[in-house]
Structure formats: structure tokens, C-alpha cells
Coordinates of C-alpha atoms and ligand atoms in Angstrom, one line a residue:
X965 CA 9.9 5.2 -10.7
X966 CA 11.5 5.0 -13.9
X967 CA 9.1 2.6 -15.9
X968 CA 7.0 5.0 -17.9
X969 CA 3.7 3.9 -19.4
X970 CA 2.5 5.5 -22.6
X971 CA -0.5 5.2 -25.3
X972 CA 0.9 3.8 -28.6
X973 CA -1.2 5.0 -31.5
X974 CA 0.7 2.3 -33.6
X975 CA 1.6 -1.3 -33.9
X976 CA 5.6 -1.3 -33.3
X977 CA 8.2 -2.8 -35.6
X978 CA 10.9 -5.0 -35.2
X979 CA 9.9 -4.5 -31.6
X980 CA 8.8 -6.4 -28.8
X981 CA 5.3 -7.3 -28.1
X982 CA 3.3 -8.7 -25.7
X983 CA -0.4 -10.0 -27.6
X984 CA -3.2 -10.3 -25.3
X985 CA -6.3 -12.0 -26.4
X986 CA -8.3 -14.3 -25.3
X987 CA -7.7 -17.0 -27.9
X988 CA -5.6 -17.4 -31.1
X989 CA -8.7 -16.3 -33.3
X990 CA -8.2 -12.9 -31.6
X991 CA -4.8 -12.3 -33.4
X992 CA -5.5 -14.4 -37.0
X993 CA -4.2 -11.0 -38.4
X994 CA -1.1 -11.2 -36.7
X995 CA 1.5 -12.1 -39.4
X996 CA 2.8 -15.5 -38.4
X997 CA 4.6 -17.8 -40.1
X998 CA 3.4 -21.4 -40.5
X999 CA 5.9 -22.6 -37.6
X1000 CA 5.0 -19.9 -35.2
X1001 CA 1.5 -20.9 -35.9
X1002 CA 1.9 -24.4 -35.1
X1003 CA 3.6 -23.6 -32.1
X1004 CA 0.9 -21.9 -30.9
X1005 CA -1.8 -24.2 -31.2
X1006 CA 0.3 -27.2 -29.6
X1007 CA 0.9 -25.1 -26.9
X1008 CA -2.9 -24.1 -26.4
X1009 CA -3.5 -27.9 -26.8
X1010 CA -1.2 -27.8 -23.5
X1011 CA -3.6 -26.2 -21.8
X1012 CA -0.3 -23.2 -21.7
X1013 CA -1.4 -19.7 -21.7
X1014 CA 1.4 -18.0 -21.8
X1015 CA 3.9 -18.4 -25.2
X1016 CA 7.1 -17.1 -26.0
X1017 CA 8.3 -16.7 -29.5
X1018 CA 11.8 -15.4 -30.7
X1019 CA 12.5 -14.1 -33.6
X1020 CA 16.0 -13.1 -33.0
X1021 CA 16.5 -9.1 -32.5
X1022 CA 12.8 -9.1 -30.7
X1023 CA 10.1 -11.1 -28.8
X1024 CA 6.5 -12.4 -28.9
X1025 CA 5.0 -12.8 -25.8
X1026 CA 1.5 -13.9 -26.6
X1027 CA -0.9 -13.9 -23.5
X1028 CA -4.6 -16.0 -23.2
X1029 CA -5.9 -13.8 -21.1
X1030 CA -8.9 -15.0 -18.3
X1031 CA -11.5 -13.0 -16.8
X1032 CA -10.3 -13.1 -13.7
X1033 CA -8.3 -9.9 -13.2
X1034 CA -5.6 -10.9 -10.2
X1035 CA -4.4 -14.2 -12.9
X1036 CA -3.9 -12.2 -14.8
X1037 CA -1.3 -9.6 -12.9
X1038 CA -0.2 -13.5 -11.6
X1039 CA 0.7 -14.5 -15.8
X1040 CA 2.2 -10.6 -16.4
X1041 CA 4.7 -11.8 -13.0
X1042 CA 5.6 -15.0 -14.8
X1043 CA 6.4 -13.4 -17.7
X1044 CA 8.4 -10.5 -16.0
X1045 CA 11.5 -12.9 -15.5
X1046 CA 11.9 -13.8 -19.0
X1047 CA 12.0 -9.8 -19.4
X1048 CA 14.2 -8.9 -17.4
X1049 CA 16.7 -12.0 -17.8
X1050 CA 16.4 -11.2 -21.9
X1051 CA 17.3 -7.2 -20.6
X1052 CA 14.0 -6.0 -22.5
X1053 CA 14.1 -2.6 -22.2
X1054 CA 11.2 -1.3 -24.4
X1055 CA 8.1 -3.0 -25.1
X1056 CA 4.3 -2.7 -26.4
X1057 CA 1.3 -4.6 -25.1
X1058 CA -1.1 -4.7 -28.0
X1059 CA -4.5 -5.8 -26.6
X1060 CA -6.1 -8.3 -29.2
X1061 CA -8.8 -9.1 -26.5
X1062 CA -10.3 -5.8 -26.4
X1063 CA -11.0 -5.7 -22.6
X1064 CA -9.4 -2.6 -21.1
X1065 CA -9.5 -3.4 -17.6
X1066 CA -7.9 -6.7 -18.2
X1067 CA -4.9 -5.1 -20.2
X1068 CA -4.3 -2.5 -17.0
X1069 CA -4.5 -5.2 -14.6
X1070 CA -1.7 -7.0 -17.3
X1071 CA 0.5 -4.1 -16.9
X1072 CA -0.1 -3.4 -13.5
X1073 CA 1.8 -6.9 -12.9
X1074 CA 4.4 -6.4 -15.0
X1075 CA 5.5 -2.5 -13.4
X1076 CA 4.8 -3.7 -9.8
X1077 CA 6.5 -7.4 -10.7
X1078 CA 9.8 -4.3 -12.2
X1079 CA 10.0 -2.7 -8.7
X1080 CA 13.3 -3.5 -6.8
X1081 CA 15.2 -1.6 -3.8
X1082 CA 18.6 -1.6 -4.8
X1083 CA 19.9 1.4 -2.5
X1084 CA 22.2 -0.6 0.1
X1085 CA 23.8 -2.9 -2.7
X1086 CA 27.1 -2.3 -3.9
X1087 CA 26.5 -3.7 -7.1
X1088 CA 23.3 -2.9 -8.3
X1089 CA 21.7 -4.8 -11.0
X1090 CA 18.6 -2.8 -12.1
X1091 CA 16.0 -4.3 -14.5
X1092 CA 16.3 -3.5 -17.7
X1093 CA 12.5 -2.6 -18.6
X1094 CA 12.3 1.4 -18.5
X1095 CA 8.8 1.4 -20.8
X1096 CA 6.3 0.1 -21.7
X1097 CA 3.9 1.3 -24.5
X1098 CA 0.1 0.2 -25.0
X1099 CA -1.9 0.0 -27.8
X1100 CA -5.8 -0.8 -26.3
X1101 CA -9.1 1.1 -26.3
X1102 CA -8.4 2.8 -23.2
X1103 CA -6.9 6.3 -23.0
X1104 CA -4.2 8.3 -21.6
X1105 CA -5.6 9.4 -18.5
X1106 CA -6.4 5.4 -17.9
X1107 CA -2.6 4.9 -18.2
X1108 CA -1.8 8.1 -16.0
X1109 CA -4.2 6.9 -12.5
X1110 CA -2.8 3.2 -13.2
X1111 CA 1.0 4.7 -13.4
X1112 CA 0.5 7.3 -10.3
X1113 CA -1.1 3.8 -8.3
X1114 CA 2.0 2.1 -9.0
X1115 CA 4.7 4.9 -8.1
X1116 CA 2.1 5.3 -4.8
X1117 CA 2.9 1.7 -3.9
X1118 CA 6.8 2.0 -5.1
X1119 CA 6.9 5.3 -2.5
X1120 CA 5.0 3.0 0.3
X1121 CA 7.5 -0.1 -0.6
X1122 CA 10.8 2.1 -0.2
X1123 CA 9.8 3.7 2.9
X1124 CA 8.8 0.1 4.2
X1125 CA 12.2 -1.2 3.1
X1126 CA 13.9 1.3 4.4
X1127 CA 15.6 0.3 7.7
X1128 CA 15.2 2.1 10.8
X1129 CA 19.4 3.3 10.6
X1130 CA 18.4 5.4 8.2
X1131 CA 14.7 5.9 8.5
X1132 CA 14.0 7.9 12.0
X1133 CA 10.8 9.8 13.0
X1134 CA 13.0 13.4 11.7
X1135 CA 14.2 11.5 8.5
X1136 CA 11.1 9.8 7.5
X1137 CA 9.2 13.8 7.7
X1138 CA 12.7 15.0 5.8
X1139 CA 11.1 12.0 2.8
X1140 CA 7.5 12.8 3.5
X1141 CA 8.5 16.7 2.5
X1142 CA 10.6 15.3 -0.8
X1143 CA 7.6 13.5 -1.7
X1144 CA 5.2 16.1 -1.0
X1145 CA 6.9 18.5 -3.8
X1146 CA 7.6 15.8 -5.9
X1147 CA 3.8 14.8 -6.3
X1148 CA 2.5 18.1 -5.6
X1149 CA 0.8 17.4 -2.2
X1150 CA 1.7 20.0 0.9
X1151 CA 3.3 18.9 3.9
X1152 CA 3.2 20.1 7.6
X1153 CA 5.5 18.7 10.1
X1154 CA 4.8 19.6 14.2
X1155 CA 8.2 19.2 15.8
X1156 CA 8.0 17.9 19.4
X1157 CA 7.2 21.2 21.0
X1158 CA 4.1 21.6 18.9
X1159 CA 3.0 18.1 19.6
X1160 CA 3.7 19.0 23.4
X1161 CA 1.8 22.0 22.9
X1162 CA -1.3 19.6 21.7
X1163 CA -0.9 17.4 24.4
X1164 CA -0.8 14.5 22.5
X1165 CA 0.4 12.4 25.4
X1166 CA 0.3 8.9 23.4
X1167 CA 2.7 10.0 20.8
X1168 CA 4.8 11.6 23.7
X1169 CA 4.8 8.3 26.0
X1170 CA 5.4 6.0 23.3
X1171 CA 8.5 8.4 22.3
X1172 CA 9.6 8.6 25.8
X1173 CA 12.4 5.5 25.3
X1174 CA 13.7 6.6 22.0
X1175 CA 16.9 9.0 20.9
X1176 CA 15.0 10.7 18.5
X1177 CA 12.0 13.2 19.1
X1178 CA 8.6 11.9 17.2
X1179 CA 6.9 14.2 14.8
X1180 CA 3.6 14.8 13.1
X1181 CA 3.1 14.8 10.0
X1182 CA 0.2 16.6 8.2
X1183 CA -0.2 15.8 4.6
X1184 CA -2.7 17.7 2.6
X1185 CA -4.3 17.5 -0.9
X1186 CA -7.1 20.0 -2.0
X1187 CA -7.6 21.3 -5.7
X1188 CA -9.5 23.9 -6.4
X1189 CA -12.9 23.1 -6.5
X1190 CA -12.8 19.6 -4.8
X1191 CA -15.7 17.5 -5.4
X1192 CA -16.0 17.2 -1.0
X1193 CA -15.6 20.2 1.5
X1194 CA -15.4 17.9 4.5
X1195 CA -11.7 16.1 3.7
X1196 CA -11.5 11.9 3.7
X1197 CA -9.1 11.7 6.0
X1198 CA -6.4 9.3 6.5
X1199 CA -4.4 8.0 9.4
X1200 CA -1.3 6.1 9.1
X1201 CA 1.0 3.9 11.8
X1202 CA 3.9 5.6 11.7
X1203 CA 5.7 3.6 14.5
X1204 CA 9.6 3.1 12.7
X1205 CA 10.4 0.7 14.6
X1206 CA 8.6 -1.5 17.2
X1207 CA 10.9 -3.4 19.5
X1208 CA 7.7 -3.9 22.2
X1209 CA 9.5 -1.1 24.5
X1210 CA 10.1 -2.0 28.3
X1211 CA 7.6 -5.0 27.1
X1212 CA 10.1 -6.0 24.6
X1213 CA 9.3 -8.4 22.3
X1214 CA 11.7 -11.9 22.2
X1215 CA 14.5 -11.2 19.9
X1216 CA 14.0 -14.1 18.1
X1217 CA 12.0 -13.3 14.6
X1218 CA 9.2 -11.4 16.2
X1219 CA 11.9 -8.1 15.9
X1220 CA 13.3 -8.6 12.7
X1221 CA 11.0 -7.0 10.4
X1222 CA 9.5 -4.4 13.0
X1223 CA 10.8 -2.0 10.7
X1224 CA 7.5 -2.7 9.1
X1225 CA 5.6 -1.3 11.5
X1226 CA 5.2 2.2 9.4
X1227 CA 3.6 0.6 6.7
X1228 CA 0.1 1.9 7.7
X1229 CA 1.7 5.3 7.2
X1230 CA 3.9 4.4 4.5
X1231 CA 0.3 3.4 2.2
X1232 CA -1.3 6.4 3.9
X1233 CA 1.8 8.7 2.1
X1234 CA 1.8 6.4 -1.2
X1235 CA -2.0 7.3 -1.6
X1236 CA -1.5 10.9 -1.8
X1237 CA 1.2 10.7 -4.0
X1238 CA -0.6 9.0 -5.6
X1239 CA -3.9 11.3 -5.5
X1240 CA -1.2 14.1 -6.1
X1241 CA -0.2 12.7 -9.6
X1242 CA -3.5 11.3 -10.5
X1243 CA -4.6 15.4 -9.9
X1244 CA -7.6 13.6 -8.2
X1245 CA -10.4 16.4 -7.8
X1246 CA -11.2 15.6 -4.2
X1247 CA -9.5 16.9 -0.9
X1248 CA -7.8 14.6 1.0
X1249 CA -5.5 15.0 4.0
X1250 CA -3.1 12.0 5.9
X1251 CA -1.8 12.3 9.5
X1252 CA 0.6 10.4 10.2
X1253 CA 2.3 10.3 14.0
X1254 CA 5.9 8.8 14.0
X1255 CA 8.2 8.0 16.4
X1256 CA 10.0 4.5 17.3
X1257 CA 9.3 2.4 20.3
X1258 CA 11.9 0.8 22.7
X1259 CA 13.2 0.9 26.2
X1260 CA 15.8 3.0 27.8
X1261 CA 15.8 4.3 31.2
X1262 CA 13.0 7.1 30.2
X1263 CA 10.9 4.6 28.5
X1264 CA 7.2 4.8 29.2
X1265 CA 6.4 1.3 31.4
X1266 CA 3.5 -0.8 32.3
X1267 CA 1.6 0.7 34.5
X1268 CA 1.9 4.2 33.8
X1269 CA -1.4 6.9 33.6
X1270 CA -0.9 8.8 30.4
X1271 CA -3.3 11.3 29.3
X1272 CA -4.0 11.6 25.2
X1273 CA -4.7 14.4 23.0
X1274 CA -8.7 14.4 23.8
X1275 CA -8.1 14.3 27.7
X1276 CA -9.0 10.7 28.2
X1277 CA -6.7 8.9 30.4
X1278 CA -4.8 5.6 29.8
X1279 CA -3.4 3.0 31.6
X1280 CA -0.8 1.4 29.9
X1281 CA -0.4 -2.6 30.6
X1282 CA 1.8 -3.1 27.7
X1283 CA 4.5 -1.3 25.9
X1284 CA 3.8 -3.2 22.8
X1285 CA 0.6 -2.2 22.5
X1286 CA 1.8 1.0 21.3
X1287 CA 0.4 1.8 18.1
X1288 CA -3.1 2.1 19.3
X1289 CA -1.7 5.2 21.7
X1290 CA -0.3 7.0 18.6
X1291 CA -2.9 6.6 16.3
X1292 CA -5.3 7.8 19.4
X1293 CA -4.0 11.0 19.2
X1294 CA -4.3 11.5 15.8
X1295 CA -7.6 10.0 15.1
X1296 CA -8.8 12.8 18.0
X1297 CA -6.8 15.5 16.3
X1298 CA -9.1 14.6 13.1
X1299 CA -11.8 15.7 14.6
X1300 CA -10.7 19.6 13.9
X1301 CA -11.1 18.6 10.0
X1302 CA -14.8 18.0 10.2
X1303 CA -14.2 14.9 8.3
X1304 CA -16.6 13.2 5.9
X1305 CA -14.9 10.0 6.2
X1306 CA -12.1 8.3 8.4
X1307 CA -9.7 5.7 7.5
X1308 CA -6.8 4.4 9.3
X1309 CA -4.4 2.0 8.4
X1310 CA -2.1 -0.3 10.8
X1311 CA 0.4 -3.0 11.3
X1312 CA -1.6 -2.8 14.7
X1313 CA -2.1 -6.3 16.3
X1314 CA -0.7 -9.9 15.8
X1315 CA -4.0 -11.2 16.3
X1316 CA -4.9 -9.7 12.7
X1317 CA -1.6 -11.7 10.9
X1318 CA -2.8 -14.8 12.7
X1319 CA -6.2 -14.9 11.7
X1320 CA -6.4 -14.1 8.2
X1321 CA -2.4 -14.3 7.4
X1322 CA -1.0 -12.7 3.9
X1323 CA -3.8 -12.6 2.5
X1324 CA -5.8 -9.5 3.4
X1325 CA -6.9 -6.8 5.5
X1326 CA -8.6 -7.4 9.0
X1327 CA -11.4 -4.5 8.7
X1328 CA -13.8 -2.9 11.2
X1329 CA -15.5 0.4 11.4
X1330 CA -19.3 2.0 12.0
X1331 CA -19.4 3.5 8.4
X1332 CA -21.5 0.7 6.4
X1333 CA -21.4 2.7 3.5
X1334 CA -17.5 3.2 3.0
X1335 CA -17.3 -0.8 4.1
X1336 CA -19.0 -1.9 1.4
X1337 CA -17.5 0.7 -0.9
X1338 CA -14.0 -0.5 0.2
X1339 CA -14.9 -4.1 0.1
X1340 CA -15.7 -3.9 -3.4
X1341 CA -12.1 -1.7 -4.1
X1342 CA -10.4 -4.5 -2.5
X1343 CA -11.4 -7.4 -4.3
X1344 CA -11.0 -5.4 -7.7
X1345 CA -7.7 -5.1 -6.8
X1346 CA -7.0 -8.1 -4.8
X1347 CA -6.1 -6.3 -1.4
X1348 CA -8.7 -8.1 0.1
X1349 CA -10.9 -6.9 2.8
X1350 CA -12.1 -9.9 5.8
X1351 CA -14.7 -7.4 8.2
X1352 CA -14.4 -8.7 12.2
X1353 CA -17.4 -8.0 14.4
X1354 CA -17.4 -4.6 16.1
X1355 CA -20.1 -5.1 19.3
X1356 CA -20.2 -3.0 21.9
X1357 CA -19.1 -5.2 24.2
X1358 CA -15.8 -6.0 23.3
X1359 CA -15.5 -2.6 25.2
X1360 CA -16.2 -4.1 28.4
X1361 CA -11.8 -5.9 28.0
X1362 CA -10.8 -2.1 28.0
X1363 CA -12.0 -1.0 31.5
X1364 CA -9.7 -0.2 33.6
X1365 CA -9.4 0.5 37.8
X1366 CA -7.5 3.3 37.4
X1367 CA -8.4 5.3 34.4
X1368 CA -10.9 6.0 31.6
X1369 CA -9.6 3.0 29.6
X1370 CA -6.4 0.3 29.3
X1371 CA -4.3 -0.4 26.1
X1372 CA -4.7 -4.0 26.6
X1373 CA -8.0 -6.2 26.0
X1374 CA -8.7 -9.3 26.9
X1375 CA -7.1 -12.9 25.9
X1376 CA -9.0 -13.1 23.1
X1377 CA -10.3 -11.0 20.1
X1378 CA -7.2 -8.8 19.9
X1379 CA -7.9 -7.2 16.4
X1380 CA -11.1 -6.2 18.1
X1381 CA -10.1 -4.5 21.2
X1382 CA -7.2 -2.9 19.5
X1383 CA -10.2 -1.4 17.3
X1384 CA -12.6 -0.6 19.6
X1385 CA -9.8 1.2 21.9
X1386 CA -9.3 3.5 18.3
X1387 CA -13.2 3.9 17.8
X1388 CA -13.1 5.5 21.6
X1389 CA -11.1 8.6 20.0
X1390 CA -13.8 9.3 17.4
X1391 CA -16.8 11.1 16.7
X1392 CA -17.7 11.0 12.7
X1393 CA -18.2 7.9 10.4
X1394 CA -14.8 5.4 10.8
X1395 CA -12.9 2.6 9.4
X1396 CA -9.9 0.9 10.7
X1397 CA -7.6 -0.9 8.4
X1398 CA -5.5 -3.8 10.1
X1399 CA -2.5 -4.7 7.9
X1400 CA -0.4 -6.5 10.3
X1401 CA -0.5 -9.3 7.9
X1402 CA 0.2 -8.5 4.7
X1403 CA 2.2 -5.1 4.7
X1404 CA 5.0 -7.4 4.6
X1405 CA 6.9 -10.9 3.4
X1406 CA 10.0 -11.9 4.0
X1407 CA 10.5 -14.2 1.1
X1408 CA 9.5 -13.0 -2.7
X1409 CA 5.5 -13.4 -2.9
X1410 CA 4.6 -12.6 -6.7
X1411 CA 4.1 -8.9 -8.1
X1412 CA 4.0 -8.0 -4.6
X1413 CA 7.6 -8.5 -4.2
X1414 CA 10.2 -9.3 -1.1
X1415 CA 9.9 -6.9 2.0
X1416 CA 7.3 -3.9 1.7
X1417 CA 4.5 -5.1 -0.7
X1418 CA 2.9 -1.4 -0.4
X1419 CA -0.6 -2.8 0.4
X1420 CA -3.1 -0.2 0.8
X1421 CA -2.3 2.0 -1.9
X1422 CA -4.1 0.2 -4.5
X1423 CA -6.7 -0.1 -2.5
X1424 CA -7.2 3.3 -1.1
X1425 CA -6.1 4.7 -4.9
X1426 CA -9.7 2.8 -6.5
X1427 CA -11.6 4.2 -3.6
X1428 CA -11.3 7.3 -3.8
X1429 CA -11.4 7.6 -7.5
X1430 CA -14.6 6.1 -7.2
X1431 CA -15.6 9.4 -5.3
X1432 CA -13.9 11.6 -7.7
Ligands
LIG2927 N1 3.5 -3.9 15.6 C1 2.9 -4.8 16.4 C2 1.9 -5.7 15.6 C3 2.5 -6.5 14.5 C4 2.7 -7.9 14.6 C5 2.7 -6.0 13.2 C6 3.2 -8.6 13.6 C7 3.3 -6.7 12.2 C8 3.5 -8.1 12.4 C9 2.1 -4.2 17.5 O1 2.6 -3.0 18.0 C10 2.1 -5.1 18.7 O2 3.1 -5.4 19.1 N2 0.9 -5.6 19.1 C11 0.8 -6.5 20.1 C12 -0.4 -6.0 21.0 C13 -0.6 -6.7 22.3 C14 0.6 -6.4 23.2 C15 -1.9 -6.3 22.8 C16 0.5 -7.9 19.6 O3 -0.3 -8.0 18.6 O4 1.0 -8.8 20.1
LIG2928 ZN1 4.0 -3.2 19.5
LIG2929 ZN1 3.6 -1.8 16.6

């Protein structure tokens, strides 16, 4: 990420500024002439909370700030096209309001509203903004979590936008290693053999169809002295692409953004990057299983036996319920960790999109504790968490006449099965993260951008810095 955030000791000159307050009162020091003042409070009259003053070879941008931390990441987006179409390159945020949480979320919407993925454009057009400077009552290690959350969710953004041409199971552990020494976090990689040797049968069925062989990918973070023994561990989708296999889905939209379909990984590799950068003091580890899905005369097909990495057999109804078989296996393989905590995260079922949309997280789990503790992340950094019902007997839609379990529930409740089915791989307190929804928008949605918003990382960022 090239946008660098840095504590300014000083008011700047002659440079521009962005005031944040929460009325005019708050900046009566300010040096404004009688014009600029009047401008102001006709605009406040307006009911506008957002003003724009130019004084030639710099801006004003003066901010009324609310208390209601996501409008005001919504006002730092508005203002972020008059930035970049004025090709500001430098500027200060000066917080008049004295509320340090509401100045971070403020620049947390303008650096996520400067993210852009240029790489396949002949002519690229970057924005101009490379740094902005902050002058509040917060310090530098405030600045330094808030910029590693933000290069976290720019990591999980590129690898979402990245297009399955280019990003393959092998390529996407090749960009899991870069980032690993980049950020300081170690990376394993099992090649196909190793995973054979594991007998991880769900990654191995689901990789059956596809050109490339599927990896695993073991991503570790553990200081010295880590506040937990027992790792949080995290589990990411990495399926990089999902036609539906021999089950293929219709070609008509459902296929054109199943290059999504790692963005459960993608948030699980932008949180240790950005727990990496952050130096968080706690050990942390992500598996991530990878490998695309789609038919070919080897593809795995309805109706097939597999069995997965813990010796529990499968029958497979449906090729495009493939995510749930990879993340099987690696939610049993995360049982050798001891874990203190499980999360996984998922563009796992359709069911989850349609019944809460863009707009959150579809959550379920049998840790109360980390429920509540994520809940509260989420809506303190607007990645919302909606929790579905996890009964026992939603169970009952995965028995099968053939095998321990099926891959397919019933008609209804699909968010749930598709849970439940994951829960069946574990033995130590679990949460499962459904992000079918909102790990991606075709058209531009706010700070979160066009393409790969990078939900999760936020999220999973607060959390655990809550247990630092
Ligand atoms: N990758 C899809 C889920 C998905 C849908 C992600 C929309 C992002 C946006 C998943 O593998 C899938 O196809 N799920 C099926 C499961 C069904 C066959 C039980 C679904 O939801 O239709
Ligand atoms: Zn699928
Ligand atoms: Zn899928």
C-alpha cells in the first residue's frame, strides 16, 4: 500500500487540511477570514456537513463530525473524490473534535475509499493521495494497528480481484509466501503428495476436475511470549474458482464473479498480515485449502463416497457444494493445534447472500463467548454479524443411506446445514463465518470499493486486538 499514515506533531502550512469537529465553535481559533466564515455558517444552516474551501495553492476540508462511527468513514468517502479529482497528494487531518476513535474511523474511509487495482490496465491512473498526516490525541501505535488493518484488507481485495488466469491454487501459495516475508508471518505450503499423505480426501475430490494440483497452506504467527499457548486459529475458503463442477452452475451471472470464492481465505491471509505488521503479541495460525472446482472427465460427480481427512465418509450429491468438503478437512487438521478458538470464514452458501444480502455476515458457532466478542467487533467496524440458529436438528438433512453424512441438506435452511456439516469436523469451541454476501460487489459500494471489499479483516483485525 503506498498511502502512509503518520502522527503530525504540528499544524501544517500552506498545506491541506482536513478540520474535524463537531461544530464551528470547535475551530473559532482557526484563522478564517470573514468570507470563509460566512460560508460556513450558511452552509451549517444547510443542514451540510461537509465544506470545502479553496484558497488557491491548498484546501479546507472542514468535517461536522457525528457520533456514529460508519457516517463518518461514509463523509471521509464523499470527500475522497474531491481529493483525488484535485490530485491531493499530501494532507493533514487536524482533529478539532477531540474524539480519537472518530478521527481513525475518518481516515480509515479515506485510505480504504484510496485503494484501486490497477494491474490489468494499460493506462493506469493511480490516485494521487500517497499520505496523510494526523494531528489528534491519539498516538503512533494507534496509527500503526489502523494502517496494518487497511493494508490487511488491500492484500484480501487484490487476491479477491485477482482473476483465476492468473490466480491458481500454486500461484495463489507463490502470493501467500510474498506476503508472508513481507509482513513477517511464516508460511508452509503441503504440495499434493503431502495432502495425499494426510488423506484429506475433500480437498483431493474437489481438485479431482481441475489442471492444477490444490495445496495447503499453513500460515503461522507466534512472537515470543504470546499472550495464548493454544493458537486462535483460522480457516479460510480458498476455492479459486467455483464453476459448480460436474453440477455446474448456469453460465449466466451465477459464474461470473466465482472468482470470489477465495475471499474467506483471502481475509483469513489479510488478518495475519495484518497481525504480522501490527506485531500483535498473540499466536495465531490460518489454514487455508486451495484448489478450483470444475468438471472434466476426472471430475469428482454426484454420487461419489469420499472419505475426509478425520475418516468420516461423504456422499457427495452436489458438486457445488464444494466448499464445505475443503474446509472439512482443514477444520479436522486443526485439531492437531490444540486450539483455543476456531474461526472459519466462507463464501460458502447462496442461502447466506439471499437472506441477509451485502450487508453482513451470516454467523453460527457453539462458542458463546467469542459470538458475543465478535458481534461487538463487527458493529464497531460495520462488518456486521446476523447469528442463524444452530439446533441439533438441522443435522437430521445430512443423513445419508450410504455414508456417515451427505454434502447436501435439505430445501430449506441452507446456511445452516452447510454449518452444521463444518461443526461435524470439530471438537473445540467454533465459529463459522458466512460471507457469501458481502465479500463482493460488482458495482462501486462506498469505501468498500468495486470487486473484493476485503470483509473480514477489519473484523477479525479488532478481535483479536481485543485479546492482545
Ligand atoms: N461458492 C458458492 C456460494 C456462493 C454463492 C458464494 C454466491 C458467493 C456468492 C458455493 O460453493 C455454492 O455453490 N453453494 C451452493 C450449495 C448448494 C449446492 C447446497 C449454493 O449455495 O447454491
Ligand atoms: Zn459451489
Ligand atoms: Zn464455492
Amino acid at each position: 500500500m503506498d498511502l502512509l499514515l503518520s502522527l503530525s506533531k504540528q499544524l501544517p502550512k500552506q498545506e491541506s487540511m482536513v478540520l474535524l469537529c463537531k461544530s464551528l465553535s470547535d475551530i473559532a481559533d482557526f484563522s478564517l477570514s470573514k468570507d470563509e466564515k460566512y460560508y460556513l455558517e450558511s452552509s451549517i444552516k444547510k443542514e451540510q456537513n461537509s465544506m470545502i474551501i479553496n484558497r488557491y495553492d491548498y484546501y479546507l476540508f472542514i468535517v461536522i463530525c457525528s457520533d456514529d462511527l460508519e457516517k463518518i468513514r461514509l463523509s471521509a468517502h464523499d470527500l475522497h473524490s474531491t481529493i483525488s479529482k484535485e490530485k491531493i497528494k499530501s494532507l493533514t487531518v487536524v482533529d478539532y473534535s477531540k474524539n480519537k476513535s472518530e478521527c481513525l474511523a475518518f481516515i480509515e474511509g479515506l485510505a480504504l475509499s484510496n485503494y484501486q487495482f490497477l494491474k490489468y490496465f494499460s493506462n493506469k491512473n493511480p490516485h494521487a493521495l500517497k499520505s496523510i498526516k494526523v494531528h489528534f490525541e491519539g498516538s503512533s501505535e494507534d496509527l500503526q494497528h489502523l494502517q496494518a488493518s487497511i493494508m490487511g484488507t488491500y492484500v484480501a481485495r487484490d487476491l479477491v480481484n485477482e482473476p483465476f488466469s492468473y490466480l491458481t491454487a500454486p500461484q495463489y501459495s507463490i502470493d501467500i509466501k510474498r506476503l508472508g516475508k513481507e509482513a513477517g508471518f511464516s508460511v508452509k505450503v503441503f504440495q499434493k503428495n503431502k495432502i495425499k499423505d494426510l488423506k484429506m480426501g475433500g480437498l483431493l475430490a474437489v481438485n479431482k476436475g481441475s489442471m492444477d494440483p490444490p495445496t495447503f497452506n499453513i500460515l503461522e504467527w507466534k512472537p515470543n511470549g504470546a499472550k495464548n499457548e493454544a493458537p486462535i486459529v483460522l480457516v479460510g475458503k480458498g476455492i479459486v474458482y467455483d464453476t459448480g463442477g460436474l453440477s455446474l452452475k448456469p453460465t449466466a451471472n451465477s459464474m461470473d464473479m466465482m472468482k470470489c470464492d477465495m475471499g474467506g481465505s483471502a481475509a483469513v491471509v489479510g488478518t495475519l498480515y495484518a497481525v504480522a505488521k501490527a506485531k500483535l503479541n498473540l499466536n495465531v495460525v490460518g489454514l487455508i485449502p486451495a484448489t478450483d472446482n470444475r468438471p472434466s472427465g476426472n471430475a469428482y460427480a454426484p454420487g461419489d463416497v469420499i472419505t475426509m481427512h478425520n475418516g468420516s465418509s461423504v456422499e457427495v450429491l452436489n458438486t457445488d457444494a464444494e466448499g464445505r468438503l475443503i474446509l472439512a478437512d482443514a477444520l479436522s487438521y486443526a485439531k492437531k493445534y490444540n486450539p483455543k478458538i476456531v474461526i472459519d470464514l466462507a463464501t460458502l452458501t447462496g442461502a447466506a447472500a439471499r437472506a441477509i444480502g451485502k450487508q453482513g455476515i451470516v454467523a453460527m458457532g457453539n462458542d458463546t463467548e467469542t459470538m458475543a466478542e465478535l458481534k461487538a467487533s463487527g458493529n464497531k467496524v460495520h462488518e456486521r454479524i446476523a447469528e442463524l440458529p444452530f439446533w441439533e436438528e438441522y443435522k437430521e438433512d445430512l443423513k445419508s443411506s450410504i455414508a456417515d453424512l451427505k454434502n447436501l441438506g435439505g430445501p430449506e435452511a441452507g446456511a445452516i446445514t452447510a454449518g452444521k456439516f463444518l461443526e461435524h469436523f470439530t471438537d473445540y469451541p467454533y465459529t463459522h463465518l458466512d460471507i457469501a454476501g458481502p465479500a463482493f460487489t460488482r458495482h462501486p459500494l462506498n469505501f468498500r470499493g468495486q470487486g473484493g471489499t476485503g470483509i473480514g479483516v477489519r473484523l477479525l483485525f479488532d478481535y483479536l486486538k481485543q485479546q492482545n
